Amino acid sequence: MTTTQDPWETLHTSALLGTDRRPLPATALPLTDAVDQGDPATALLELAALAAVRRRAGALPVPAAGPPGPPAAEDTRPELPEPAARRLTVLLSGRTGGSAGTLANLAELLPQWLATARARGVRPPAALVPGLLDAARARSELRPDAVALAGPLGRWLAEQNPDWRFVLRTATTPDAPERPADDRIWHEGLFAERVTHLTQLRRRDPAAGLELLRGTWSTERAEDRLLFLDALQDSLSAADEPFLEAALGDRSKNVRATAAELLSTLPGSALAHRMAERARAAVRLADTGTHLLVTPPVECDARMQRDGITPKSPTGRGERAWWFGEVVAAAPLSAWSRSTGLTPERLLALRVGDSIDETSSSWADDLREAWARAAVRQRDAAWARALLGPAPVPPGRGGRVRTPRTTGAPAKLLAVLPPGERAAWTAAFIEVHGLGEAFQLLGACATPWTPPLSTAVVAALARAAGSGAYPWSHSGVLGMTERALAPESADAVEELAAGAAPDSAWSETFARLAGTLRFRAAMLAELAG
């Protein structure tokens, strides 16, 4: 029996191999006057267009699998205001509603719209739910908000369309399914869905999340166990200590290291006590009380290895420096004040010397970097504040330019502070140092940025434009401003656009930013209404 090859597959093969290697499939479709037979590549594209039309026109309806099921459950939430619904249509379609280049990429604004709409407790018009689910299918980071917003209708549609089955496996808060459905996600979902589910379950029922993980722990792959452990950070408590202590004996060194790091964030854990003893042996206050003496570990014994410290340094640092840093970073920060009676500020002000050569300060940076890691790991605002030091003060105000004291990443320390303090510190930093080193600091600040921080960023952009720098040298910050700058800054940005040279790169950049801020302001006002 002779079979006829699908014309579409023939065209697809020719396109993949190239018309120089696979002759034009003249028999795939009857050549018409509409097909340019002189250029094989052009003819192939035109044949593909004809084939696509024929395939769509010839599609037959699929017989129903059975009687229709029950309708979607009633959604009692109020419907979106009509202007907000129109705005969602624009965001889902990607249209700006203006000339090209006058607004930011609308796809970058959709997450903010979804999060705000979800917080308002509204539901979208039924006609927009399919487009919302399509957007969430393409971008997994949208799924929790999109699925919660789609509500009962979204879950009903997902049961009818296999392309949207992710909805049935996406747990949301507070619209999360009951435990039986949760267990189905855990046992049948994709890996990313399982991680998301475990994280969200831990937030609302830590004991249930630990029980779920414990039940399948021995059968999970090492790389999966590692990420599942990360999910335990939510609502971590002393109740998790026995499980994590057992994980210190895991066959994967990465799992052991992660379990040790989690235990070190529990000041009352047995591991934290063991690390505190090692740290006190490595760092002590001199008898004079004027400086600290460092005696790093001389070996990484079996007990240290079980507590997550690897014998070989993965960073290229000396082994003793590596062991020293790991011990201090895992020790409770409260132990230092208890053993010395000094505050974090006074401890950081002390000179650091070697126990053999007290005039050497070779361990000062290692100690400060380890303390910074401990402050971030333990979310200790007092230590983070001391390590960062006071916010920079412009010399014109009687101050002097200061940089963060710590050798670690200041953005990580900044993230430990309350949101308002973060924004104020970053605004002061930008006022003194400009935007060149501020990208990570801005990323640590809550959005939308506070008015003082927004004002500092706009002023820094004005200085950058006046200095002759090009906009693309600040492309990262500019992309962030479109999503995070306070919408009330639109007037100030429009003034910058008007003052820039016509048709210049900065004029276009400021006009685009101002247009985006106006768009966001209208978007948020519609949702509030």
PDB file of N, CA and C in Angstrom, residues 101 461 470-472 478 482 493 497 504-515:
ATOM      1  N   GLY A 101       8.286  52.978  20.390  1.00  0.00           N
ATOM      2  CA  GLY A 101       9.363  53.526  21.186  1.00  0.00           C
ATOM      3  C   GLY A 101       8.950  54.540  22.223  1.00  0.00           C
ATOM      4  N   LEU A 461      20.120  60.813  37.079  1.00  0.00           N
ATOM      5  CA  LEU A 461      19.978  60.699  35.621  1.00  0.00           C
ATOM      6  C   LEU A 461      20.229  62.048  34.958  1.00  0.00           C
ATOM      7  N   TYR A 470      26.393  58.377  27.791  1.00  0.00           N
ATOM      8  CA  TYR A 470      25.343  57.866  26.921  1.00  0.00           C
ATOM      9  C   TYR A 470      24.305  57.102  27.738  1.00  0.00           C
ATOM     10  N   PRO A 471      23.043  57.132  27.325  1.00  0.00           N
ATOM     11  CA  PRO A 471      22.013  56.413  28.090  1.00  0.00           C
ATOM     12  C   PRO A 471      22.310  54.940  28.255  1.00  0.00           C
ATOM     13  N   TRP A 472      22.891  54.304  27.244  1.00  0.00           N
ATOM     14  CA  TRP A 472      23.086  52.860  27.340  1.00  0.00           C
ATOM     15  C   TRP A 472      24.144  52.487  28.383  1.00  0.00           C
ATOM     16  N   LEU A 478      18.061  52.221  33.939  1.00  0.00           N
ATOM     17  CA  LEU A 478      16.934  52.797  33.203  1.00  0.00           C
ATOM     18  C   LEU A 478      15.812  51.769  33.037  1.00  0.00           C
ATOM     19  N   GLU A 482      11.747  52.139  34.803  1.00  0.00           N
ATOM     20  CA  GLU A 482      10.444  52.060  34.138  1.00  0.00           C
ATOM     21  C   GLU A 482       9.441  51.268  34.962  1.00  0.00           C
ATOM     22  N   VAL A 493      10.606  63.998  35.032  1.00  0.00           N
ATOM     23  CA  VAL A 493      11.247  63.348  33.885  1.00  0.00           C
ATOM     24  C   VAL A 493      10.878  64.065  32.593  1.00  0.00           C
ATOM     25  N   ALA A 497      13.252  65.662  29.654  1.00  0.00           N
ATOM     26  CA  ALA A 497      13.097  65.427  28.214  1.00  0.00           C
ATOM     27  C   ALA A 497      13.037  66.742  27.457  1.00  0.00           C
ATOM     28  N   SER A 504      18.049  63.913  20.564  1.00  0.00           N
ATOM     29  CA  SER A 504      19.203  63.249  21.155  1.00  0.00           C
ATOM     30  C   SER A 504      18.776  61.945  21.812  1.00  0.00           C
ATOM     31  N   ALA A 505      19.761  61.108  22.151  1.00  0.00           N
ATOM     32  CA  ALA A 505      19.451  59.832  22.793  1.00  0.00           C
ATOM     33  C   ALA A 505      18.809  60.052  24.156  1.00  0.00           C
ATOM     34  N   TRP A 506      19.270  61.065  24.902  1.00  0.00           N
ATOM     35  CA  TRP A 506      18.690  61.326  26.214  1.00  0.00           C
ATOM     36  C   TRP A 506      17.270  61.867  26.097  1.00  0.00           C
ATOM     37  N   SER A 507      17.018  62.692  25.072  1.00  0.00           N
ATOM     38  CA  SER A 507      15.668  63.211  24.875  1.00  0.00           C
ATOM     39  C   SER A 507      14.686  62.060  24.651  1.00  0.00           C
ATOM     40  N   GLU A 508      15.062  61.124  23.808  1.00  0.00           N
ATOM     41  CA  GLU A 508      14.205  59.965  23.541  1.00  0.00           C
ATOM     42  C   GLU A 508      14.059  59.091  24.788  1.00  0.00           C
ATOM     43  N   THR A 509      15.172  58.918  25.535  1.00  0.00           N
ATOM     44  CA  THR A 509      15.134  58.077  26.739  1.00  0.00           C
ATOM     45  C   THR A 509      14.196  58.667  27.787  1.00  0.00           C
ATOM     46  N   PHE A 510      14.328  59.985  28.029  1.00  0.00           N
ATOM     47  CA  PHE A 510      13.478  60.618  29.033  1.00  0.00           C
ATOM     48  C   PHE A 510      12.013  60.636  28.593  1.00  0.00           C
ATOM     49  N   ALA A 511      11.765  60.843  27.297  1.00  0.00           N
ATOM     50  CA  ALA A 511      10.383  60.851  26.805  1.00  0.00           C
ATOM     51  C   ALA A 511       9.750  59.470  26.975  1.00  0.00           C
ATOM     52  N   ARG A 512      10.524  58.445  26.691  1.00  0.00           N
ATOM     53  CA  ARG A 512      10.007  57.076  26.854  1.00  0.00           C
ATOM     54  C   ARG A 512       9.714  56.791  28.323  1.00  0.00           C
ATOM     55  N   LEU A 513      10.635  57.191  29.215  1.00  0.00           N
ATOM     56  CA  LEU A 513      10.441  56.956  30.640  1.00  0.00           C
ATOM     57  C   LEU A 513       9.225  57.715  31.158  1.00  0.00           C
ATOM     58  N   ALA A 514       9.073  58.969  30.736  1.00  0.00           N
ATOM     59  CA  ALA A 514       7.916  59.761  31.180  1.00  0.00           C
ATOM     60  C   ALA A 514       6.616  59.130  30.699  1.00  0.00           C
ATOM     61  N   GLY A 515       6.598  58.674  29.447  1.00  0.00           N
ATOM     62  CA  GLY A 515       5.397  58.022  28.922  1.00  0.00           C
ATOM     63  C   GLY A 515       5.051  56.763  29.681  1.00  0.00           C
TER      64      GLY A 515
END
